[in-house]
CSV table of C-alpha atoms in Angstrom, one decimal:
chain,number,residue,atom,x,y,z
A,117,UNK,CA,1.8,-41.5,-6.2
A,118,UNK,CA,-1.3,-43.3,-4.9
A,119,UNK,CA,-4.4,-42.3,-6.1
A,120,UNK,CA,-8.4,-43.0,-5.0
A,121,UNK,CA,-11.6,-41.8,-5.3
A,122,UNK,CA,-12.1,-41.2,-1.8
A,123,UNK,CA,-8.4,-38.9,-1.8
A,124,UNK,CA,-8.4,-37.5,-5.5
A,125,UNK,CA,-10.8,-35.8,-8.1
A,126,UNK,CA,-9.9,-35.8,-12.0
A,127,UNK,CA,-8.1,-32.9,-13.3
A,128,UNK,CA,-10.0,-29.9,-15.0
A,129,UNK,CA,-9.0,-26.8,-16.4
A,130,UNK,CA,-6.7,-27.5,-19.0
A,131,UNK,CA,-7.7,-27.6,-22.6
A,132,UNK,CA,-5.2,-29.6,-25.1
A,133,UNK,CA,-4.5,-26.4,-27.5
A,134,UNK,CA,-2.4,-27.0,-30.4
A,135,UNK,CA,1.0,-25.2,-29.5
A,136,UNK,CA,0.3,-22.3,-31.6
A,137,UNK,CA,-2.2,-21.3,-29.8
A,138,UNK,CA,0.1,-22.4,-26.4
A,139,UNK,CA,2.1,-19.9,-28.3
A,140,UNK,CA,0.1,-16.9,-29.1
A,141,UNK,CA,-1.1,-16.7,-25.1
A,142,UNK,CA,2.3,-17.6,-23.0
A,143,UNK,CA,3.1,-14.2,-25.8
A,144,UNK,CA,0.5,-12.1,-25.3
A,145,UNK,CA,0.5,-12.9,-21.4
A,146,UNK,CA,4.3,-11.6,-21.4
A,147,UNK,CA,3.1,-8.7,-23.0
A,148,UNK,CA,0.5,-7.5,-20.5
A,149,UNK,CA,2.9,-8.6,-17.4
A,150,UNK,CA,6.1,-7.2,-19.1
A,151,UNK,CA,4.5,-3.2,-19.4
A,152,UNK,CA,3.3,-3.4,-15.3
A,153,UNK,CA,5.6,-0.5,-13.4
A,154,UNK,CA,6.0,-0.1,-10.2
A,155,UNK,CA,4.1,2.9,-9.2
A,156,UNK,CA,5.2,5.4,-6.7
A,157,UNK,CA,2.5,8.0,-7.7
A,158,UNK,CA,-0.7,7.4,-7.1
A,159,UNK,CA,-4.4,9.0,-7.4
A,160,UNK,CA,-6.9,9.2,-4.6
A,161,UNK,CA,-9.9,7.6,-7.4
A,162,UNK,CA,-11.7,4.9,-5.2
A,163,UNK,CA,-11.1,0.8,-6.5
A,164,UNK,CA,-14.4,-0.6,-5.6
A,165,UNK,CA,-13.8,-3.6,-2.7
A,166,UNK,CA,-14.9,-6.5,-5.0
A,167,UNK,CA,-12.1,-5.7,-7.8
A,168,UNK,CA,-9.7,-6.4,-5.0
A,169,UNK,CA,-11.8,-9.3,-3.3
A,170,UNK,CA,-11.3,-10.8,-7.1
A,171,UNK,CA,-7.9,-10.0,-6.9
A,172,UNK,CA,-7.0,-11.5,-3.9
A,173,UNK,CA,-9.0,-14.4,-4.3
A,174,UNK,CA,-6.5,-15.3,-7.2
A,175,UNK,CA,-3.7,-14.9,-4.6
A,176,UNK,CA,-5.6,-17.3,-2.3
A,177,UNK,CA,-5.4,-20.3,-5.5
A,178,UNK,CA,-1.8,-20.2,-4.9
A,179,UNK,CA,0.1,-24.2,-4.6
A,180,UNK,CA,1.5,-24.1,-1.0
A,181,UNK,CA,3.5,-26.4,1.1
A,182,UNK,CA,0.7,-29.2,2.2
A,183,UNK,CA,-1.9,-27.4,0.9
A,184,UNK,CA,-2.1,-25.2,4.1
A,185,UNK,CA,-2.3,-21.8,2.9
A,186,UNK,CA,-0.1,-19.9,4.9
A,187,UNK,CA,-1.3,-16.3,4.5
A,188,UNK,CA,-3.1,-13.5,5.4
A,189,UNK,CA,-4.2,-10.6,3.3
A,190,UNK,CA,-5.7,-7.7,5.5
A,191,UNK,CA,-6.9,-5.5,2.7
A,192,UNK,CA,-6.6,-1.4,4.1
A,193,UNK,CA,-9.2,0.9,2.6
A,194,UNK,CA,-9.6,3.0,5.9
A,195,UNK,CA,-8.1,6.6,5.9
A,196,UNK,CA,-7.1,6.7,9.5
A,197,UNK,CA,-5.4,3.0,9.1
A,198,UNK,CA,-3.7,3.9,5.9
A,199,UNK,CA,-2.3,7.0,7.9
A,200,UNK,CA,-1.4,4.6,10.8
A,201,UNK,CA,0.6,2.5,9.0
A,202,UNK,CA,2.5,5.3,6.6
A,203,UNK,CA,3.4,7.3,10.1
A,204,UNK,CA,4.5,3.9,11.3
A,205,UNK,CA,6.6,2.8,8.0
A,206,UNK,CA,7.7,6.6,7.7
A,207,UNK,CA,9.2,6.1,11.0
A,208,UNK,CA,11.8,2.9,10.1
A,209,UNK,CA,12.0,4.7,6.6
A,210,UNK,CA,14.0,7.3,8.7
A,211,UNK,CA,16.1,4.9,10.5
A,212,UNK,CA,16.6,3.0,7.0
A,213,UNK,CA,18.2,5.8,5.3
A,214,UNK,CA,20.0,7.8,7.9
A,215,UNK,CA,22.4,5.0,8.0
A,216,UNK,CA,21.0,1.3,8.6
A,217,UNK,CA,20.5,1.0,5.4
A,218,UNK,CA,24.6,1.2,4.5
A,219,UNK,CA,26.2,2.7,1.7
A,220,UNK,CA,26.4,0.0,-1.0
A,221,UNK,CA,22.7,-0.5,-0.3
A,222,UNK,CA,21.5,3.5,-0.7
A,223,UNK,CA,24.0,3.2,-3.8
A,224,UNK,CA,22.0,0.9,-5.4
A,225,UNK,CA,18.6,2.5,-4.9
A,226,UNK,CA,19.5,6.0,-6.1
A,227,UNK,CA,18.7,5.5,-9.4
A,228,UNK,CA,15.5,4.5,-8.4
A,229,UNK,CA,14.8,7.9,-6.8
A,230,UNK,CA,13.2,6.6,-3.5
A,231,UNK,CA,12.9,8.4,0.3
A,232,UNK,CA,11.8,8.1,3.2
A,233,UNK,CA,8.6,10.1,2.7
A,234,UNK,CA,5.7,7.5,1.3
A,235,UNK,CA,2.6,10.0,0.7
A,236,UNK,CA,1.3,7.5,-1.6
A,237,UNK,CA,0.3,5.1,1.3
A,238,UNK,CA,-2.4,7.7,2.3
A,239,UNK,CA,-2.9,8.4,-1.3
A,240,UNK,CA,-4.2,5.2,-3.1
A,241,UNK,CA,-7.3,3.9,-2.1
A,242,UNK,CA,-6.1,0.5,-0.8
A,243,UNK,CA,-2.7,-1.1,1.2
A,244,UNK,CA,-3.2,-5.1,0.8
A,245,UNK,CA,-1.0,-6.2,3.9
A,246,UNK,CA,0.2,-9.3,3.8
A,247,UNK,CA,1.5,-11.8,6.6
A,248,UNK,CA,3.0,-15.1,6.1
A,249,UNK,CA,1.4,-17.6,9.3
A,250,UNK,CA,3.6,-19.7,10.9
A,251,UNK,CA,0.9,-21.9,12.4
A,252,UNK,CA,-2.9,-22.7,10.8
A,253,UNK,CA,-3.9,-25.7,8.6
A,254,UNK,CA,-5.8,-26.5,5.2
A,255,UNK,CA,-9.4,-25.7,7.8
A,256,UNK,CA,-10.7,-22.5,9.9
A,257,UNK,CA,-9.7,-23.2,13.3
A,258,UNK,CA,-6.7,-25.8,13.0
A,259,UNK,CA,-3.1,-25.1,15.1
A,260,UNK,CA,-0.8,-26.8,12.8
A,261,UNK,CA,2.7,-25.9,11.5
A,262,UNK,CA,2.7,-24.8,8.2
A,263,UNK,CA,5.5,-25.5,5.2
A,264,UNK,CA,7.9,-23.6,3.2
A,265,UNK,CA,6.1,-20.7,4.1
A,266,UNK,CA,7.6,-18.0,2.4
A,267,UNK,CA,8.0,-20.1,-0.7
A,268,UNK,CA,3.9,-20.4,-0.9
A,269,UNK,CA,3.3,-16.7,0.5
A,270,UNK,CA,6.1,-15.2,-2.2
A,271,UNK,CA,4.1,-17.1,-5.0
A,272,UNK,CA,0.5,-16.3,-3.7
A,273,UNK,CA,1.9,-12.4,-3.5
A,274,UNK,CA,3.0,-12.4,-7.4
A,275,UNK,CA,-0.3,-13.7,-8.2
A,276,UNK,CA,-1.9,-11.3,-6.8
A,277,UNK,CA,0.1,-8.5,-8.2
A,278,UNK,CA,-0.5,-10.1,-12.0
A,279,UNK,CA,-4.2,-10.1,-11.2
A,280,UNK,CA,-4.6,-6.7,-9.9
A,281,UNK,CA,-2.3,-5.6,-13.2
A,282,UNK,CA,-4.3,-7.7,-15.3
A,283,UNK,CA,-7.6,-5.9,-13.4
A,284,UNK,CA,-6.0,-2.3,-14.6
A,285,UNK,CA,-4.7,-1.6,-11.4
A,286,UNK,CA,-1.0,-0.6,-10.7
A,287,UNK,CA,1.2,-1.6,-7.2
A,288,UNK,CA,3.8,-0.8,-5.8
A,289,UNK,CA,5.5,-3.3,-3.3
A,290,UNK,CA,6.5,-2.1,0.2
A,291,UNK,CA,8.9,-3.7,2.2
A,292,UNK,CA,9.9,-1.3,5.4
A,293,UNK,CA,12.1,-3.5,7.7
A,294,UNK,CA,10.7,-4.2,10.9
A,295,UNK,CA,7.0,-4.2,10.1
A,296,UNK,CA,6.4,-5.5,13.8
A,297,UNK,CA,3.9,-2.8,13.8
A,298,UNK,CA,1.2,-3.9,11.5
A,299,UNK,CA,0.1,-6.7,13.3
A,300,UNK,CA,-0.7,-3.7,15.9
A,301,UNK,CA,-2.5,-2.0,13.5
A,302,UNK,CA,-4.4,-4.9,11.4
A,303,UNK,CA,-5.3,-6.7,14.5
A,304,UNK,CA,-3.4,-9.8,13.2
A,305,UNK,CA,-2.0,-12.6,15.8
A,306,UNK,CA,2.0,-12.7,16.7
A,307,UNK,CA,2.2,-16.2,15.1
A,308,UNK,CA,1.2,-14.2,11.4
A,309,UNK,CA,5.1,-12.2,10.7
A,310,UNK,CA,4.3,-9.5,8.1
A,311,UNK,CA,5.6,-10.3,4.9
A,312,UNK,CA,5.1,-7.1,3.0
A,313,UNK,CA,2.8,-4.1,1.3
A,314,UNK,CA,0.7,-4.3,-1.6
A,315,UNK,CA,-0.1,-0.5,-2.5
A,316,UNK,CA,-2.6,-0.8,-5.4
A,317,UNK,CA,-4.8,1.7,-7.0
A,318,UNK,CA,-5.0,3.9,-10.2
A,319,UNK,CA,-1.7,5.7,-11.2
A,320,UNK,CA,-1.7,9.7,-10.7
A,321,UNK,CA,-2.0,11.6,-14.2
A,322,UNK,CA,1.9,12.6,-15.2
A,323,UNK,CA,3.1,9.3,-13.1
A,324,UNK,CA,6.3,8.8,-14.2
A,325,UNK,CA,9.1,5.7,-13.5
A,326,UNK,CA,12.4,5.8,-13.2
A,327,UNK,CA,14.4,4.7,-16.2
A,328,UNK,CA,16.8,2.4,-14.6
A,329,UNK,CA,13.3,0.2,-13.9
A,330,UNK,CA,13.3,-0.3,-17.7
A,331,UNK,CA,15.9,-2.3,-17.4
A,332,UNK,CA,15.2,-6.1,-18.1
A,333,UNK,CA,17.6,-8.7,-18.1
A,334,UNK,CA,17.3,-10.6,-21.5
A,335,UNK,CA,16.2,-13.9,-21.6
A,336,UNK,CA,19.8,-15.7,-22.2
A,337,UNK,CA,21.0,-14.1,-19.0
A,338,UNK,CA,17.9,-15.2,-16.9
A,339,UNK,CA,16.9,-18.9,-17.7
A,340,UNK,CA,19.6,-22.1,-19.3
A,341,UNK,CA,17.8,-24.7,-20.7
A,342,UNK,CA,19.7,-28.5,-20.6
């Protein structure tokens, strides 16, 4: 790799700890990411916008392919679009279960418990959409293509669902297949393809998760190491 001052800047941001204390936080890190749920109950108590602007900043320090940061997050706190886009996601919810969805599929989600009815879009104070962009650049105002889109938008989307845990909120991802529709609503270009649904806000009191969701694969069955 070539390297020069008028290209590169030195490295910052990583401390040389001694590996206990690599230890104790790559531990204590799994413990605050391994009791997140998703949420499917949620209360109507307002998230102030900054804790989400935090949150989705994180998102935005994501690696992508050539550093072109191929998303969008269009962050929902309005009543009348939050009801837009549950109408409109209620709508392929329908068409999902009553049979495009297949049998194996629906099989596979029961124990999960999950409909086609998503009151909780209305309910939590904020729907973070997010759309992948086939076409932008590293600058405001470029038309290039961008790479390995999904790759960079998938890991800029876990981020920002371990910061808003790590803020105290919960989520729930939302995936209702086509989502064609929230371009319409978010005013978002046809080159951005909708990638999926953040719903993030404070769980309802009683919120309870399905037990099947407990289920973690153990570490042996999950990662080799040669």
């Amino acid at each position: 790799m070539k390297t020069s001052p008028d290209t590169h800047v030195p490295l910052t941001g990583y401390a040389d700890l001694p590996e206990d204390d690599m230890l104790a936080r790559a531990l204590a890190f799994h413990d605050r990411m391994a009791a997140r749920r998703s949420v499917r109950q949620f209360s109507d108590k307002p998230v102030q916008q900054d804790i989400i602007e935090a949150c989705v900043r994180t998102a935005g320090s994501a690696p992508s392919g050539a550093n072109h940061q191929p998303w969008y997050f269009a962050c929902v706190g309005s009543a009348e679009k939050k009801r837009e886009i549950r109408e409109a996601a209620e709508a392929e919810e329908r068409e999902f279960y009553s049979g495009r969805a297949g049998e194996e599929w629906l099989d596979a989600l029961a124990p999960i418990g999950t409909d086609a009815d998503k009151p909780y879009m209305e309910t939590a104070p904020w729907l973070i959409c997010i759309f992948a962009q086939r076409r932008g650049g590293v600058r405001e105002g470029e038309d290039r293509k961008n790479y390995y889109i999904h790759e960079s938008v998938g890991i800029a989307t876990g981020l920002l669902i371990a910061a808003c845990h790590e803020a105290g909120l919960a989520t729930l991802v939302h995936t209702p297949n086509p989502m064609k529709f929230l371009n319409r609503i978010c005013n978002r270009p046809e080159t951005e393809k909708p990638f999926l649904i953040l719903v993030a806000g404070h769980p309802a009191d009683g919120t309870m998760v399905p037990k099947h969701a407990l289920i973690k694969k153990s570490l042996a069955e999950i990662a080799g190491f040669l």
